[in-house]
Coordinates of C-alpha atoms in Angstrom, one line a residue:
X34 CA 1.2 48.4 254.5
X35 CA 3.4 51.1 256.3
X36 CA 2.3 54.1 254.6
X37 CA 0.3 56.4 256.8
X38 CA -0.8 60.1 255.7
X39 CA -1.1 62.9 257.0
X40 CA -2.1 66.7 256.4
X41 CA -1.2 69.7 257.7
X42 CA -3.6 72.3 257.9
X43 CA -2.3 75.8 258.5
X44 CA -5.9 78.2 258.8
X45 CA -5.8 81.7 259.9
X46 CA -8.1 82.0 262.5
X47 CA -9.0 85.2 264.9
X48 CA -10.4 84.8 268.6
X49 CA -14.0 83.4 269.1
X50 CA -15.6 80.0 268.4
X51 CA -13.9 78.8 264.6
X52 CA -15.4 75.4 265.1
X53 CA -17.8 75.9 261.8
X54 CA -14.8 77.0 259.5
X55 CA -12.4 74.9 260.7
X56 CA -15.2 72.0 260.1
X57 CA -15.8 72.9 257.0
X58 CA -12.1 73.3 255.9
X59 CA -11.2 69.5 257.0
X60 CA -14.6 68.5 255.3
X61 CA -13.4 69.9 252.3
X62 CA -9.7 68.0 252.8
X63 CA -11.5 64.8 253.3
X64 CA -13.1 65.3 250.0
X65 CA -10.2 66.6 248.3
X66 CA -7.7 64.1 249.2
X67 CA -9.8 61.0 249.5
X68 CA -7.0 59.0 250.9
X69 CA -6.2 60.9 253.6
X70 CA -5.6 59.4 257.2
X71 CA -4.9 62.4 259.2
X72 CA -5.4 65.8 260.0
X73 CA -3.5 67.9 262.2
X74 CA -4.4 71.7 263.1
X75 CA -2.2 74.3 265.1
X76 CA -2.1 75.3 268.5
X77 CA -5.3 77.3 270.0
X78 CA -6.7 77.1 266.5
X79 CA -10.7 75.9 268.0
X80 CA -10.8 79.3 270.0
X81 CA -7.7 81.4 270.1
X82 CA -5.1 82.0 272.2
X83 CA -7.3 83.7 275.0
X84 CA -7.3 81.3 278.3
X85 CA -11.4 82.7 279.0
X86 CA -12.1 79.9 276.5
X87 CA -11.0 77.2 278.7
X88 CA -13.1 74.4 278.8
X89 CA -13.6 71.3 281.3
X90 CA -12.9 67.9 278.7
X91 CA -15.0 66.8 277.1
X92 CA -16.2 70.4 276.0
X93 CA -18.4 70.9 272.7
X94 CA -15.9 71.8 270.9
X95 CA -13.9 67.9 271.8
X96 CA -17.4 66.7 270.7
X97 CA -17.9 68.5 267.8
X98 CA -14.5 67.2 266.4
X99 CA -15.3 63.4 267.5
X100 CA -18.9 63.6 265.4
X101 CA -16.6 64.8 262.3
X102 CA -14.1 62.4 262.3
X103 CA -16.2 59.2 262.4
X104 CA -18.4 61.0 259.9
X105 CA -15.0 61.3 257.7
X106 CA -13.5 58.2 259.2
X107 CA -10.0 60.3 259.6
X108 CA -7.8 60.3 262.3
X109 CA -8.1 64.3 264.1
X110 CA -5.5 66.2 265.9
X111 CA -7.4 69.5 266.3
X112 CA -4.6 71.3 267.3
X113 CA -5.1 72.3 271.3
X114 CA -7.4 73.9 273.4
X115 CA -7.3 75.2 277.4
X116 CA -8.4 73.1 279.7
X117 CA -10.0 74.0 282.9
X118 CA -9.4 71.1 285.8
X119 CA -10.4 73.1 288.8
X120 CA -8.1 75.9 289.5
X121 CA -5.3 74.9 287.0
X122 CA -5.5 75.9 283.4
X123 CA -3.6 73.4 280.9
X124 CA -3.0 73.7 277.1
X125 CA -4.0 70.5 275.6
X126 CA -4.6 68.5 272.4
X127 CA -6.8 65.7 272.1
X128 CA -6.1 62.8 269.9
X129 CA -9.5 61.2 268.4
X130 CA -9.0 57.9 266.4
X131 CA -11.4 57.7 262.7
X132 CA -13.6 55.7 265.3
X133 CA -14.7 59.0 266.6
X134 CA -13.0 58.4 270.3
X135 CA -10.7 60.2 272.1
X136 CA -7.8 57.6 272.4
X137 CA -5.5 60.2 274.2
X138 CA -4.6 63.7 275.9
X139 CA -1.3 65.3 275.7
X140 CA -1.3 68.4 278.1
X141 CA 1.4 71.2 276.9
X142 CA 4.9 70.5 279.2
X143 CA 6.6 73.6 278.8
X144 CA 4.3 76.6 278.4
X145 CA 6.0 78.9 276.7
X146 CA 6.9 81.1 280.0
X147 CA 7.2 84.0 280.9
X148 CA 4.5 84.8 278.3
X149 CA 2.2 82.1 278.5
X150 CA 1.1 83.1 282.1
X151 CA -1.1 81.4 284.1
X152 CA -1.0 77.9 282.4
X153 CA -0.1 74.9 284.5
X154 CA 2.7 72.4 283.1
X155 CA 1.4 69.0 281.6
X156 CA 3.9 65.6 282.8
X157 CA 2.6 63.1 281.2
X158 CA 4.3 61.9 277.6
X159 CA 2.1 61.0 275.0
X160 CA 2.3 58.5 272.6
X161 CA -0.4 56.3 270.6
X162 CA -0.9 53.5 267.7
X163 CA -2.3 53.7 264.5
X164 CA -2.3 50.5 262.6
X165 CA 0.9 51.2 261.0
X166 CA 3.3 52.3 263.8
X167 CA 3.3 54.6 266.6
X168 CA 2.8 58.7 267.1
X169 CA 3.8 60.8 269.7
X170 CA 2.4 64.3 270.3
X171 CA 3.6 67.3 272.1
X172 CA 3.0 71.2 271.6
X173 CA 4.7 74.3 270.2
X174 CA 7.3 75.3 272.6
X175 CA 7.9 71.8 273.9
X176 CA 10.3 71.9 270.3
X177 CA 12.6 73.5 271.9
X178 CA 13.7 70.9 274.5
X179 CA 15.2 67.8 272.9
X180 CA 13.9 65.6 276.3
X181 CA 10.8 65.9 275.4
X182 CA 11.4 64.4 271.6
X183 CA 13.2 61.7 273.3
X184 CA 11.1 60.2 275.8
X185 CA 8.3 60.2 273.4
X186 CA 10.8 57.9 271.0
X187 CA 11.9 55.9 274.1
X188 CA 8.4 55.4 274.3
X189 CA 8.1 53.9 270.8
X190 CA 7.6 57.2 269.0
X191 CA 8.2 57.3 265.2
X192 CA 6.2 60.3 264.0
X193 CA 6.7 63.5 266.2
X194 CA 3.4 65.7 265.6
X195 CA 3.8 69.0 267.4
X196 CA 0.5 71.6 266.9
X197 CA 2.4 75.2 267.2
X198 CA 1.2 78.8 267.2
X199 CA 4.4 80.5 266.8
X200 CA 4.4 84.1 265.2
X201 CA 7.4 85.6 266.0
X202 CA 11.4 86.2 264.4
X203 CA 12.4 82.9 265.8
X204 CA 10.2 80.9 263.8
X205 CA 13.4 80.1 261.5
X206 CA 15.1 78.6 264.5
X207 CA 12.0 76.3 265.2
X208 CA 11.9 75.3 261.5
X209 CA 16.2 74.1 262.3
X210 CA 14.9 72.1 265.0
X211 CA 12.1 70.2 263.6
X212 CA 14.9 69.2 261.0
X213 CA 17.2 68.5 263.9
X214 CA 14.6 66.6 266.1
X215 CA 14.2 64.6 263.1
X216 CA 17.7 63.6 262.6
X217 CA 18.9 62.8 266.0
X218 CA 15.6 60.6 266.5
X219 CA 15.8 59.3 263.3
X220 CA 12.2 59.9 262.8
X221 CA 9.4 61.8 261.1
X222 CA 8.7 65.7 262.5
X223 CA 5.7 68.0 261.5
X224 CA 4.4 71.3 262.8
X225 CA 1.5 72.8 262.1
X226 CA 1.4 76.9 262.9
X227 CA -0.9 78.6 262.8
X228 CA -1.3 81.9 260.2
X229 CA -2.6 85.6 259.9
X230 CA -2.8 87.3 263.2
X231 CA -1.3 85.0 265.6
X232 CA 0.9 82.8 263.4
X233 CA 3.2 83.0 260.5
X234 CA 3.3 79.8 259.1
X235 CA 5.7 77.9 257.6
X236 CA 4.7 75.0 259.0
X237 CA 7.3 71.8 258.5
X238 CA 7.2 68.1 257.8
X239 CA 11.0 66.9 258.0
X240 CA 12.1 63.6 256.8
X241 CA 14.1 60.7 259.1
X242 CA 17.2 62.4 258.0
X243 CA 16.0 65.8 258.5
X244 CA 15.5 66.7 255.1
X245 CA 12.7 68.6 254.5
X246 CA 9.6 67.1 253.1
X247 CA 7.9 70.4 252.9
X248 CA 7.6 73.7 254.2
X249 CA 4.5 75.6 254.2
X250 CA 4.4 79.6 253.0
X251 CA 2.7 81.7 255.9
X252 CA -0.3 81.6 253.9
X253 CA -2.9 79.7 254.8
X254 CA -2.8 75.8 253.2
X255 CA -3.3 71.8 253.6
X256 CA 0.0 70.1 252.6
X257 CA -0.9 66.3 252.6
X258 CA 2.1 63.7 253.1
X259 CA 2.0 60.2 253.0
X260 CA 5.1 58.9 255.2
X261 CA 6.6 55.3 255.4
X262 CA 6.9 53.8 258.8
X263 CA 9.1 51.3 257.3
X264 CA 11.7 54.3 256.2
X265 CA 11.9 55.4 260.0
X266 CA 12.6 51.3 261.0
X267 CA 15.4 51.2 258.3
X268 CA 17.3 54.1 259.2
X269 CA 16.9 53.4 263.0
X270 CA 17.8 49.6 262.0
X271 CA 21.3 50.7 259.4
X272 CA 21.8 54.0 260.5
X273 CA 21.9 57.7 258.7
X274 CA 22.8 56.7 255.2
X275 CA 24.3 53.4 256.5
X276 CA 26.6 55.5 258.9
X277 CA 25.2 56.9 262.8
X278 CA 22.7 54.8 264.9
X279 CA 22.3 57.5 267.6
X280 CA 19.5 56.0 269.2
X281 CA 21.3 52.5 269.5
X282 CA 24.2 54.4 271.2
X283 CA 21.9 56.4 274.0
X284 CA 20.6 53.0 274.9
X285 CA 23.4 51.2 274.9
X286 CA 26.1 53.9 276.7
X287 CA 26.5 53.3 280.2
X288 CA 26.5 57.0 281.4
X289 CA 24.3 58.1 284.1
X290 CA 23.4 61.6 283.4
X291 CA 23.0 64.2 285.9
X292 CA 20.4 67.1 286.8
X293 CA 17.5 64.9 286.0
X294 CA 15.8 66.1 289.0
X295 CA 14.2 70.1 289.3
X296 CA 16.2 70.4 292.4
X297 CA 19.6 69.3 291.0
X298 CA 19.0 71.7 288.1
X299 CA 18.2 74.3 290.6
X300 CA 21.5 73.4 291.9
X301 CA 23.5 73.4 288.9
X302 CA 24.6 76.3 287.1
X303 CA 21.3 77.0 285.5
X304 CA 21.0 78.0 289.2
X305 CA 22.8 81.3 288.7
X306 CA 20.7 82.5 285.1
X307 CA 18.2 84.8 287.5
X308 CA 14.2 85.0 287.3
X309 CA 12.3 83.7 284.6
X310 CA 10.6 86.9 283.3
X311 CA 10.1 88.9 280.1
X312 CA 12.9 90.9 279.7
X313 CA 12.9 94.3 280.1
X314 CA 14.8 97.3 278.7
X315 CA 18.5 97.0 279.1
X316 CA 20.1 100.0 280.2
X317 CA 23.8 98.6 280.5

């Protein structure tokens, strides 16, 4: 079998401990949609986006989801939580098999600077097996650079699962890029937002072509999907509609590409774009 599914579950959720409702929500999936494999939360969802909930891993609330999803024997991406590791402060999602155990830890690459202050950059890219293929996980802003969606498919990557909390005007672009992302890696793509007062939803599963599966309203909902694993080896194997193998081309093209280093991107033009900082009033 290649089919593998998975729900979203967009929750509006204020600051402070959400661990019962959040329970209680993917108890009430499990129940609803039997079949179910996986569920995937948004971004800060445990606790909110406040960094005095940081936790040393595992916390309760890493414990808490483990207990649940042997109980439910499902598959649990609870979104992420800040991790405390001495002085540094990473964002960072657990992924915890239907065994109950936390198979692996994805900490957030690009924090979305200048605004998520304080928040030390993860390096390490993530990927992990289920029985039917292989996931890779990154967070929210981490969308927005197309390396990090490649090295997780270099890596074996054919779902891309990226827990967001995005609720700002440029939620429209993200929902292009998940499409995008999907195409270019010839791959599945979901994100899961978060709704109410920090998200605004619309949270999307695009296809290996980067049609859209679905896209969530920015009210709160579970969307389940079952994908085919198989659909993401056929394109990848014939090509878009029997037409572009991208991936086959990046591996097999000879070109070395520059400013893979920090320094040499220090050095490049990007040199010259000025501080990384919010941006203030213009008076040009």
């Amino acid at each position: 079998m290649s089919h593998f599914s998975i729900a979203g579950m967009q929750l509006s959720l204020p600051n402070g401990n959400n661990l019962a409702v959040i329970g209680a929500e993917i108890t009430k999936a499990k129940k609803r949609f039997p079949w179910l494999d996986m569920i995937v939360l948004s971004e800060l969802c445990t606790y909110g986006p406040e960094k005095k909930y940081a936790n040393t891993l595992p916390s309760d609330a890493e414990k808490f989801y483990c207990h649940l999803a042997k109980e439910l024997n499902i598959w649990l991406i609870p979104g992420s939580d800040y991790e405390q590791v001495a002085e540094h402060i990473y964002n960072t999602t657990s992924v915890i098999n239907n065994q109950g155990r936390v198979i692996e830890r994805y900490r957030k690459i690009y924090p979305f600077c200048p605004y998520e202050q304080g928040v030390t950059p993860g390096s390490d890219f993530v990927v992990f097996d289920v029985p039917q293929g292989r996931i890779g996980v990154a967070i929210c802003y981490d969308l927005w650079f197309p390396e990090v969606a490649r090295s997780l498919v270099c890596k074996g990557a054919e779902v891309l699962i990226y827990p967001t909390l995005t609720g700002t005007i440029d939620r429209s672009i993200e929902l292009t890029m998940a499409q995008s992302t999907a195409a270019m890696n010839q791959c599945y793509v979901l994100t899961v937002n978060g709704t109410g007062e920090y998200g605004n939803g619309q949270s999307i599963m695009a296809a290996p072509d980067g049609s859209v599966i679905y896209k969530a309203s920015n009210q709160a909902e579970v969307f389940p999907i079952e994908i085919d694993f198989a659909v993401v080896r056929r394109n990848r194997e014939r090509g878009l509609h029997g037409l572009g193998q991208p991936l086959k081309s990046f591996r097999d093209n000879p070109i070395e590409y520059p400013f893979t280093n920090q320094q040499q991107r220090s050095q490049s033009a990007l040199g010259q774009l000025g501080e990384l900082k919010i941006a203030q009033n213009d008076k040009r």
